[in-house]
Amino acid sequence: TGGYMVKGDGRIEIGPLASTMMFCEGKMYAERIFLTKLEAAVSYHATDTKLKLFTSKDVMTLRPA
């Protein structure tokens, strides 16, 4: 859970984010990396088929399942 704010010109601020502390063996590390990358996003580009979140170091592409 968490919030986000679209600041115009493709800028975005995400977080702080929270998750349950339920133990899913082998998955907690991946979840922490994912949430950390979401919170690091500074800009985005959205289309009908994907969302790209840009950090100062890389880009994360999200697509519908």
mmCIF file of C-alpha atoms in Angstrom:
data_model
loop_
_atom_site.group_PDB
_atom_site.id
_atom_site.type_symbol
_atom_site.label_atom_id
_atom_site.label_comp_id
_atom_site.label_asym_id
_atom_site.label_seq_id
_atom_site.Cartn_x
_atom_site.Cartn_y
_atom_site.Cartn_z
ATOM 1 C CA THR A 1 0.000 0.000 0.000
ATOM 2 C CA GLY A 2 1.124 3.564 -0.491
ATOM 3 C CA GLY A 3 0.548 6.768 -2.324
ATOM 4 C CA TYR A 4 1.821 8.512 -5.391
ATOM 5 C CA MET A 5 1.776 12.018 -6.797
ATOM 6 C CA VAL A 6 1.972 12.927 -10.478
ATOM 7 C CA LYS A 7 3.785 16.236 -10.683
ATOM 8 C CA GLY A 8 3.350 17.073 -14.383
ATOM 9 C CA ASP A 9 5.797 16.828 -17.287
ATOM 10 C CA GLY A 10 6.054 13.076 -16.682
ATOM 11 C CA ARG A 11 7.396 13.419 -13.134
ATOM 12 C CA ILE A 12 6.135 11.133 -10.389
ATOM 13 C CA GLU A 13 6.721 10.580 -6.682
ATOM 14 C CA ILE A 14 5.824 7.176 -5.207
ATOM 15 C CA GLY A 15 5.720 6.222 -1.548
ATOM 16 C CA PRO A 16 6.373 5.630 1.120
ATOM 17 C CA LEU A 17 5.203 2.094 0.437
ATOM 18 C CA ALA A 18 4.304 -0.599 2.960
ATOM 19 C CA SER A 19 3.670 -4.304 2.701
ATOM 20 C CA THR A 20 2.635 -7.116 5.000
ATOM 21 C CA MET A 21 5.387 -8.861 6.859
ATOM 22 C CA MET A 22 4.017 -12.288 5.978
ATOM 23 C CA PHE A 23 6.808 -14.711 5.201
ATOM 24 C CA CYS A 24 6.854 -16.101 1.681
ATOM 25 C CA GLU A 25 9.951 -18.240 1.445
ATOM 26 C CA GLY A 26 12.348 -16.919 -1.176
ATOM 27 C CA LYS A 27 10.100 -13.994 -2.130
ATOM 28 C CA MET A 28 10.758 -11.321 0.521
ATOM 29 C CA TYR A 29 14.051 -10.204 -1.043
ATOM 30 C CA ALA A 30 12.439 -9.804 -4.486
ATOM 31 C CA GLU A 31 9.533 -7.861 -2.969
ATOM 32 C CA ARG A 32 11.885 -5.464 -1.161
ATOM 33 C CA ILE A 33 13.836 -4.815 -4.393
ATOM 34 C CA PHE A 34 10.579 -4.181 -6.292
ATOM 35 C CA LEU A 35 9.238 -1.746 -3.689
ATOM 36 C CA THR A 36 12.592 0.051 -3.459
ATOM 37 C CA LYS A 37 12.646 0.534 -7.238
ATOM 38 C CA LEU A 38 9.065 1.832 -7.203
ATOM 39 C CA GLU A 39 9.951 4.392 -4.519
ATOM 40 C CA ALA A 40 13.023 5.487 -6.534
ATOM 41 C CA ALA A 41 10.940 6.419 -9.604
ATOM 42 C CA VAL A 42 11.264 10.063 -10.605
ATOM 43 C CA SER A 43 9.456 10.018 -13.946
ATOM 44 C CA TYR A 44 7.173 7.795 -16.005
ATOM 45 C CA HIS A 45 5.781 7.140 -19.467
ATOM 46 C CA ALA A 46 2.456 5.301 -19.841
ATOM 47 C CA THR A 47 0.793 3.714 -22.866
ATOM 48 C CA ASP A 48 -2.183 1.370 -23.192
ATOM 49 C CA THR A 49 0.097 -1.660 -22.876
ATOM 50 C CA LYS A 50 2.893 -0.665 -20.494
ATOM 51 C CA LEU A 51 4.121 1.696 -17.824
ATOM 52 C CA LYS A 52 7.776 2.698 -17.724
ATOM 53 C CA LEU A 53 9.129 4.051 -14.449
ATOM 54 C CA PHE A 54 12.469 5.822 -14.639
ATOM 55 C CA THR A 55 14.896 6.205 -11.747
ATOM 56 C CA SER A 56 18.172 8.102 -11.809
ATOM 57 C CA LYS A 57 19.901 4.806 -12.678
ATOM 58 C CA ASP A 58 17.551 2.610 -14.704
ATOM 59 C CA VAL A 59 14.067 1.957 -16.030
ATOM 60 C CA MET A 60 11.423 -0.547 -14.934
ATOM 61 C CA THR A 61 8.770 -1.631 -17.451
ATOM 62 C CA LEU A 62 5.453 -2.933 -16.108
ATOM 63 C CA ARG A 63 2.902 -4.704 -18.315
ATOM 64 C CA PRO A 64 -0.553 -6.099 -17.532
ATOM 65 C CA ALA A 65 -0.606 -9.796 -16.671
#
